[in-house]
Amino acid sequence: MTQPTAAPTRWNPPDPKQLPELRAELLDHYGSTAALLSMREALRAGRGVIIPEVPGINAPPADVAAEILVGSERHRLADAQLYYATADMTALALAAAATPPREKASLSRPPSESGLIVFGEPIGGYVEDVGAALASTMAARPGVEAKVTTPIVAVSWSRWTPDAVQVDQGAGAVRWFWKRPGHGVAGIPRAFRGLWLTFYSPSGLFSGLDPDTVLGTLPDGTPLTAGLTSTIRTGAPALNWDNETILAEGVGFEAARPDTTDMWTHVLYTAWQLMADQGRTRWTETQEIPRPRAGAKRDARQGITGSSTVHVVNVHTAHRPPRQRAAEDAAASTGRREPQWSCRWPVGPHRRDHCMNPARHAEGNCWHEDRLIPGYIKGPEGKPLRVSSTVHLWDHQPGRDDQQ
């Protein structure tokens, strides 16, 4: 049976002030049985790429792995600092990430040891055949042809080593495996040091399908429809675990295949680079939104150790595109994939390998970092943006007249 393709339901980001509440919802979810069941089914369907195993435990491997992964993500979110990248900031990171980062992955590159960032527009997406995705699960139903475009809109991270997770006494040490597309499955050595990244998509995307679209089979044998999935997910958090990866310290970045965790990692790492550059080319400016006292007390009762202040990251006014041109790109975006801009940064930023210790460069006793060099924004007459030394207010965004 052929079913319709998903309609372009947009990703509508939350108000930045709502990020502490969104984090609280995720923590509640990761403490529930529903989270364990969802993670277990994702692993059985082959969705996860970081797989823990514990010898000596009398339980199905998927159940053990799900419990470890869910508990680890809950701990990561409880320690996280909160960030919100505006739509312009998201588009800038995507433009600069058109070429992979040149520096080797550094644990000091993220703005905090643990964090959660929500993007104003998707940083990528992929088309999924729902019938094929459910084929290896109990909900499988022959003949289903329903496709959904899933956007990636948020990422959590933390520093990580294989020894970061402990299990009950009597069981063996956790063994970790990495399933990388095109690279097979490899064990993760205990000496590994790096960053753990979890990618999130919005919940409830089946709402883009006709409610009667058949997706699978319920335990009692009745059809699982798109309308029923929306009902089942009522009360679920706004973000849904999509996949994970790890970024090894000191390892360089390779060219990434589109629609993979590698590509999304490039965008995230580039956003961190843009946020960190406070030199002559200052790419971003940040507004902090403190958590109200009542909310901070609830966070403390929930075991949250990270700050609940939201850091809203925007493109610096010296590099921000005109409002009209940003609006044109926003109107052209589907909200289900990364924005295909034609007005923002049509000539994108590029990278320069910058030596951080030139006096020792000749003898090789130095280290290098990326420096992102501005491209230019085509103005109304196709001219590059003229950057002045004028001091701009936080809430001022250049209009068409600013580009003359």
Coordinates of N, CA and C in Angstrom, one line a residue, residues 228-399:
L228 N -2.6 8.2 15.6 CA -2.4 7.6 16.9 C -1.0 7.9 17.5
T229 N 0.0 8.1 16.7 CA 1.3 8.4 17.2 C 1.3 9.8 17.9
S230 N 0.6 10.7 17.3 CA 0.5 12.0 18.0 C -0.2 11.9 19.3
T231 N -1.2 11.0 19.4 CA -2.0 10.9 20.6 C -1.1 10.2 21.7
I232 N -0.3 9.1 21.2 CA 0.6 8.4 22.1 C 1.6 9.3 22.7
R233 N 2.1 10.3 21.9 CA 3.2 11.1 22.3 C 2.8 12.3 23.1
T234 N 1.5 12.5 23.4 CA 1.0 13.6 24.2 C 1.7 13.5 25.6
G235 N 2.2 14.7 26.0 CA 2.9 14.8 27.2 C 4.4 14.5 27.1
A236 N 4.9 14.0 25.9 CA 6.3 13.8 25.7 C 7.0 15.1 25.6
P237 N 8.4 15.1 25.9 CA 9.1 16.3 25.8 C 9.1 16.8 24.3
A238 N 9.4 18.1 24.1 CA 9.4 18.7 22.8 C 10.6 18.2 21.9
L239 N 11.6 17.7 22.5 CA 12.7 17.2 21.8 C 12.8 15.6 21.9
N240 N 13.3 15.0 20.9 CA 13.3 13.5 20.8 C 14.8 13.1 20.5
W241 N 15.3 12.1 21.3 CA 16.6 11.6 21.0 C 16.6 11.0 19.6
D242 N 17.7 11.4 18.8 CA 17.8 11.0 17.5 C 19.0 10.1 17.3
N243 N 20.1 10.5 17.7 CA 21.3 9.7 17.6 C 22.5 10.3 18.4
E244 N 23.6 9.6 18.4 CA 24.7 10.1 19.2 C 26.0 9.8 18.4
T245 N 27.1 10.5 18.8 CA 28.4 10.2 18.3 C 29.4 10.7 19.4
I246 N 30.7 10.3 19.2 CA 31.8 10.8 20.0 C 32.8 11.5 19.1
L247 N 33.5 12.5 19.7 CA 34.5 13.2 19.0 C 35.8 13.1 19.7
A248 N 36.7 12.4 19.1 CA 38.0 12.0 19.8 C 38.9 13.2 19.9
E249 N 39.5 13.4 21.1 CA 40.4 14.5 21.3 C 41.6 14.3 20.4
G250 N 42.1 15.4 19.7 CA 43.3 15.4 18.9 C 43.2 14.8 17.6
V251 N 42.0 14.4 17.2 CA 41.7 13.8 15.9 C 41.2 14.8 14.9
G252 N 41.7 14.8 13.7 CA 41.2 15.8 12.7 C 39.9 15.5 12.1
F253 N 39.3 16.4 11.4 CA 38.0 16.3 10.9 C 38.1 15.9 9.4
E254 N 37.3 14.9 9.0 CA 37.3 14.4 7.6 C 36.1 15.0 6.9
A255 N 36.1 14.9 5.6 CA 35.0 15.3 4.8 C 33.8 14.4 5.2
A256 N 32.6 15.0 5.4 CA 31.5 14.3 5.9 C 30.4 14.1 4.8
R257 N 29.8 12.9 4.9 CA 28.7 12.7 4.1 C 27.5 13.4 4.5
P258 N 26.7 14.0 3.6 CA 25.5 14.7 4.0 C 24.5 13.9 4.8
D259 N 23.8 14.5 5.7 CA 22.7 13.8 6.5 C 23.3 12.8 7.4
T260 N 24.4 13.0 8.0 CA 25.0 12.1 9.0 C 25.4 12.8 10.2
T261 N 25.7 12.1 11.3 CA 26.2 12.7 12.5 C 27.5 13.5 12.3
D262 N 28.3 13.0 11.4 CA 29.6 13.7 11.1 C 29.3 15.1 10.6
M263 N 28.3 15.2 9.7 CA 28.0 16.6 9.1 C 27.5 17.5 10.2
W264 N 26.6 17.0 11.0 CA 26.0 17.8 12.1 C 27.1 18.2 13.1
T265 N 28.1 17.3 13.3 CA 29.2 17.6 14.2 C 30.0 18.7 13.7
H266 N 30.2 18.8 12.4 CA 31.0 19.9 11.8 C 30.3 21.2 12.1
V267 N 29.0 21.3 12.0 CA 28.2 22.5 12.2 C 28.3 22.9 13.7
L268 N 28.2 21.9 14.6 CA 28.2 22.3 16.0 C 29.6 22.8 16.4
Y269 N 30.7 22.1 15.9 CA 32.0 22.5 16.2 C 32.3 23.9 15.7
T270 N 31.8 24.2 14.5 CA 32.0 25.5 13.8 C 31.3 26.6 14.7
A271 N 30.1 26.2 15.2 CA 29.4 27.2 16.0 C 30.2 27.5 17.3
W272 N 30.8 26.5 17.9 CA 31.7 26.7 19.0 C 32.8 27.7 18.6
Q273 N 33.4 27.4 17.5 CA 34.5 28.3 17.0 C 34.1 29.7 16.9
L274 N 32.9 29.9 16.3 CA 32.4 31.3 16.1 C 32.1 32.0 17.5
M275 N 31.6 31.2 18.4 CA 31.3 31.7 19.7 C 32.6 32.1 20.5
A276 N 33.7 31.4 20.2 CA 34.9 31.6 21.0 C 35.7 32.8 20.5
D277 N 35.6 33.1 19.2 CA 36.4 34.1 18.6 C 36.0 35.5 19.0
Q278 N 36.8 36.1 19.9 CA 36.5 37.4 20.5 C 37.6 38.4 20.1
G279 N 38.3 38.1 19.0 CA 39.4 39.0 18.6 C 38.9 40.1 17.7
R280 N 39.7 40.5 16.7 CA 39.3 41.6 15.8 C 38.1 41.2 15.0
T281 N 38.0 39.9 14.6 CA 36.8 39.5 14.0 C 35.9 38.8 15.0
R282 N 35.1 39.6 15.6 CA 34.2 39.1 16.6 C 32.9 38.7 16.0
W283 N 32.6 37.4 15.9 CA 31.5 36.9 15.2 C 30.2 37.0 15.9
T284 N 30.2 36.9 17.2 CA 28.9 36.7 17.9 C 28.8 37.7 19.1
E285 N 27.6 37.8 19.5 CA 27.3 38.6 20.8 C 26.2 37.8 21.5
T286 N 26.3 37.8 22.8 CA 25.5 36.9 23.7 C 24.7 37.7 24.7
Q287 N 23.4 37.3 24.8 CA 22.5 37.9 25.8 C 22.2 36.8 26.8
E288 N 22.3 37.1 28.0 CA 22.0 36.1 29.1 C 20.6 36.3 29.7
I289 N 19.8 35.3 29.8 CA 18.5 35.3 30.3 C 18.5 34.5 31.6
P290 N 18.5 35.2 32.8 CA 18.5 34.4 34.1 C 17.2 33.7 34.3
R291 N 17.3 32.6 35.0 CA 16.2 31.8 35.4 C 15.5 32.5 36.6
P292 N 14.2 32.7 36.6 CA 13.5 33.2 37.8 C 13.7 32.4 39.0
R293 N 13.6 33.0 40.2 CA 14.0 32.3 41.4 C 13.2 31.0 41.6
A294 N 11.9 31.1 41.4 CA 11.0 29.9 41.6 C 11.5 28.8 40.7
G295 N 11.8 29.1 39.4 CA 12.3 28.0 38.5 C 13.6 27.5 39.0
A296 N 14.5 28.3 39.5 CA 15.8 27.8 39.9 C 15.7 26.9 41.1
K297 N 14.7 27.1 42.0 CA 14.4 26.2 43.1 C 13.9 24.9 42.6
R298 N 13.1 24.9 41.6 CA 12.6 23.6 41.1 C 13.7 22.8 40.4
D299 N 14.6 23.6 39.8 CA 15.8 22.9 39.1 C 16.6 22.2 40.2
A300 N 16.8 22.9 41.3 CA 17.7 22.3 42.4 C 17.0 21.1 42.9
R301 N 15.7 21.1 43.1 CA 15.0 19.9 43.6 C 15.1 18.7 42.6
Q302 N 15.2 19.1 41.3 CA 15.3 18.0 40.3 C 16.7 17.5 40.1
G303 N 17.7 18.0 40.9 CA 19.0 17.6 40.8 C 19.9 18.2 39.7
I304 N 19.4 19.3 39.2 CA 20.2 20.0 38.2 C 21.4 20.8 38.8
T305 N 22.6 20.5 38.3 CA 23.8 21.1 38.8 C 24.3 22.2 37.9
G306 N 23.9 22.2 36.6 CA 24.3 23.2 35.7 C 23.5 24.4 35.8
S307 N 24.0 25.5 35.3 CA 23.3 26.8 35.4 C 22.1 26.8 34.6
S308 N 21.0 27.4 35.0 CA 19.8 27.5 34.2 C 19.7 28.9 33.5
T309 N 20.7 29.7 33.5 CA 20.8 30.9 32.7 C 20.9 30.5 31.2
V310 N 20.1 31.1 30.4 CA 20.1 30.8 29.0 C 21.0 31.8 28.3
H311 N 21.9 31.3 27.5 CA 22.9 32.1 26.7 C 22.3 32.2 25.3
V312 N 21.8 33.3 24.9 CA 21.2 33.5 23.5 C 22.3 34.1 22.6
V313 N 22.8 33.3 21.7 CA 23.9 33.6 20.8 C 23.4 34.1 19.5
N314 N 23.8 35.3 19.1 CA 23.4 35.9 17.9 C 24.6 36.4 17.1
V315 N 24.4 36.6 15.8 CA 25.5 37.1 15.0 C 25.8 38.5 15.4
H316 N 27.1 38.9 15.5 CA 27.4 40.3 15.8 C 26.9 41.2 14.8
T317 N 26.5 42.4 15.3 CA 25.8 43.4 14.3 C 26.7 43.7 13.2
A318 N 28.1 43.6 13.3 CA 29.0 43.9 12.2 C 28.9 43.0 11.1
H319 N 28.3 41.8 11.4 CA 28.2 40.7 10.3 C 26.8 40.3 10.1
R320 N 25.8 40.8 10.7 CA 24.5 40.4 10.6 C 23.9 40.8 9.3
P321 N 23.1 40.0 8.6 CA 22.5 40.4 7.3 C 21.3 41.3 7.5
P322 N 21.0 42.1 6.5 CA 19.8 43.0 6.6 C 18.5 42.2 6.9
R323 N 17.6 42.8 7.6 CA 16.4 42.1 8.0 C 15.6 41.6 6.9
Q324 N 15.5 42.4 5.8 CA 14.7 42.0 4.6 C 15.3 40.7 4.0
R325 N 16.6 40.6 3.9 CA 17.3 39.5 3.3 C 17.2 38.2 4.2
A326 N 17.3 38.4 5.5 CA 17.1 37.3 6.4 C 15.7 36.8 6.3
A327 N 14.7 37.7 6.2 CA 13.3 37.3 6.1 C 13.0 36.6 4.8
E328 N 13.7 36.9 3.7 CA 13.5 36.2 2.4 C 14.0 34.8 2.6
D329 N 15.2 34.6 3.2 CA 15.7 33.2 3.4 C 14.8 32.4 4.3
A330 N 14.3 33.1 5.4 CA 13.4 32.4 6.3 C 12.1 31.9 5.6
A331 N 11.6 32.8 4.7 CA 10.4 32.4 4.0 C 10.6 31.2 3.0
A332 N 11.8 31.1 2.5 CA 12.2 30.0 1.6 C 12.5 28.7 2.3
S333 N 12.7 28.8 3.6 CA 13.1 27.6 4.4 C 11.9 26.7 4.7
T334 N 12.0 25.4 4.6 CA 10.9 24.5 4.9 C 10.8 24.3 6.4
G335 N 11.8 24.6 7.1 CA 11.8 24.3 8.6 C 12.0 22.8 8.9
R336 N 12.3 22.0 7.8 CA 12.5 20.6 8.0 C 14.0 20.2 7.7
R337 N 14.7 21.1 7.0 CA 16.1 20.9 6.6 C 16.9 22.1 6.9
E338 N 18.2 22.0 6.8 CA 19.0 23.2 7.0 C 18.6 24.2 5.9
P339 N 18.6 25.5 6.3 CA 18.2 26.6 5.4 C 19.1 26.7 4.2
Q340 N 18.5 26.8 3.0 CA 19.2 27.0 1.8 C 19.2 28.5 1.5
W341 N 20.1 29.2 2.1 CA 20.1 30.7 2.0 C 20.6 31.1 0.6
S342 N 19.9 32.2 0.1 CA 20.4 32.9 -1.1 C 20.7 34.3 -0.8
C343 N 20.4 34.8 0.3 CA 20.6 36.2 0.7 C 21.6 36.3 1.8
R344 N 21.6 35.4 2.8 CA 22.5 35.4 3.9 C 23.8 34.7 3.5
W345 N 24.9 35.4 3.6 CA 26.3 34.9 3.3 C 26.3 34.1 2.0
P346 N 25.9 34.7 0.9 CA 26.1 34.0 -0.4 C 27.5 33.7 -0.7
V347 N 28.5 34.6 -0.2 CA 29.9 34.3 -0.3 C 30.3 34.0 1.1
G348 N 30.5 32.7 1.4 CA 30.6 32.3 2.8 C 31.9 32.6 3.5
P349 N 32.0 32.6 4.8 CA 33.3 32.7 5.5 C 34.2 31.5 5.1
H350 N 35.5 31.8 5.3 CA 36.4 30.7 5.0 C 37.4 30.6 6.1
R351 N 38.2 29.5 6.1 CA 39.1 29.2 7.3 C 40.5 29.5 6.9
R352 N 41.2 29.9 8.0 CA 42.7 30.1 7.9 C 43.3 29.4 9.0
D353 N 44.4 28.6 8.7 CA 45.1 27.9 9.8 C 46.1 28.9 10.5
H354 N 45.8 29.1 11.8 CA 46.5 30.1 12.5 C 47.4 29.5 13.6
C355 N 48.7 29.8 13.5 CA 49.7 29.3 14.5 C 49.6 30.1 15.8
M356 N 49.5 29.4 16.9 CA 49.3 30.0 18.2 C 50.6 30.3 18.9
N357 N 51.7 29.9 18.3 CA 53.0 30.1 18.9 C 54.1 30.3 17.8
P358 N 54.0 31.4 17.0 CA 54.9 31.5 15.8 C 56.4 31.4 16.1
A359 N 56.8 31.8 17.4 CA 58.2 31.8 17.7 C 58.8 30.4 17.7
R360 N 57.9 29.4 17.9 CA 58.3 28.0 18.0 C 57.9 27.2 16.8
H361 N 57.3 27.9 15.8 CA 56.7 27.2 14.6 C 57.8 26.4 13.8
A362 N 58.9 27.0 13.6 CA 60.0 26.4 12.8 C 60.4 25.1 13.3
E363 N 60.5 25.0 14.6 CA 60.9 23.7 15.3 C 59.8 22.8 15.5
G364 N 58.5 23.2 15.2 CA 57.4 22.3 15.3 C 56.8 22.3 16.7
N365 N 57.3 23.1 17.6 CA 56.8 23.2 19.0 C 55.7 24.2 19.1
C366 N 54.6 24.0 18.4 CA 53.5 25.0 18.4 C 52.2 24.3 18.2
W367 N 51.1 25.0 18.3 CA 49.8 24.4 18.0 C 49.0 25.4 17.1
H368 N 48.1 24.8 16.4 CA 47.3 25.7 15.5 C 45.8 25.6 15.8
E369 N 45.2 26.7 15.4 CA 43.7 26.7 15.6 C 43.1 27.3 14.3
D370 N 41.9 27.0 14.0 CA 41.2 27.7 12.9 C 40.9 29.2 13.3
R371 N 41.0 30.0 12.2 CA 40.5 31.4 12.3 C 39.5 31.5 11.2
L372 N 38.3 31.9 11.5 CA 37.2 32.0 10.5 C 37.3 33.5 9.9
I373 N 37.5 33.6 8.6 CA 37.7 34.9 8.0 C 36.3 35.3 7.3
P374 N 35.9 36.5 7.5 CA 34.6 36.9 7.0 C 34.5 36.8 5.5
G375 N 33.4 36.3 5.0 CA 33.0 36.4 3.6 C 32.3 37.8 3.5
Y376 N 31.3 37.9 2.6 CA 30.6 39.1 2.6 C 29.2 38.8 2.3
I377 N 28.3 39.8 2.6 CA 26.9 39.7 2.4 C 26.6 40.6 1.2
K378 N 26.0 40.1 0.1 CA 25.7 40.9 -1.0 C 24.6 41.9 -0.6
G379 N 24.9 43.2 -0.8 CA 23.9 44.2 -0.5 C 22.9 44.4 -1.6
P380 N 22.0 45.4 -1.5 CA 21.0 45.5 -2.6 C 21.5 45.7 -4.0
E381 N 22.7 46.2 -4.1 CA 23.3 46.3 -5.5 C 24.5 45.3 -5.7
G382 N 24.5 44.3 -4.9 CA 25.5 43.3 -5.1 C 26.9 43.6 -4.6
K383 N 26.9 44.6 -3.7 CA 28.2 45.1 -3.1 C 28.4 44.4 -1.8
P384 N 29.7 44.3 -1.4 CA 29.9 43.7 -0.1 C 29.5 44.6 1.0
L385 N 29.3 44.0 2.2 CA 28.9 44.8 3.4 C 30.1 45.6 3.8
R386 N 29.9 46.9 4.1 CA 31.0 47.7 4.6 C 30.9 47.6 6.1
V387 N 31.9 47.1 6.8 CA 31.9 47.0 8.2 C 32.5 48.3 8.8
S388 N 31.8 49.0 9.6 CA 32.3 50.2 10.2 C 32.7 50.0 11.7
S389 N 33.3 51.0 12.3 CA 33.6 50.9 13.7 C 32.5 51.5 14.6
T390 N 31.3 51.7 14.0 CA 30.2 52.2 14.8 C 29.8 51.2 15.9
V391 N 29.5 51.7 17.1 CA 29.1 50.8 18.2 C 27.6 50.6 18.0
H392 N 27.2 49.4 17.9 CA 25.7 49.1 17.7 C 25.1 48.6 19.0
L393 N 23.8 48.9 19.2 CA 23.1 48.4 20.3 C 22.8 46.9 20.1
W394 N 22.5 46.2 21.2 CA 22.3 44.7 21.1 C 21.1 44.4 20.2
D395 N 20.0 45.3 20.3 CA 18.8 44.9 19.6 C 18.7 45.6 18.3
H396 N 19.8 46.2 17.8 CA 19.7 46.9 16.5 C 20.2 45.9 15.4
Q397 N 19.3 45.7 14.4 CA 19.7 44.9 13.3 C 19.7 45.7 12.0
P398 N 20.8 45.7 11.2 CA 20.8 46.6 10.1 C 19.7 46.3 9.1
G399 N 19.2 47.4 8.6 CA 18.2 47.3 7.5 C 18.7 47.5 6.2

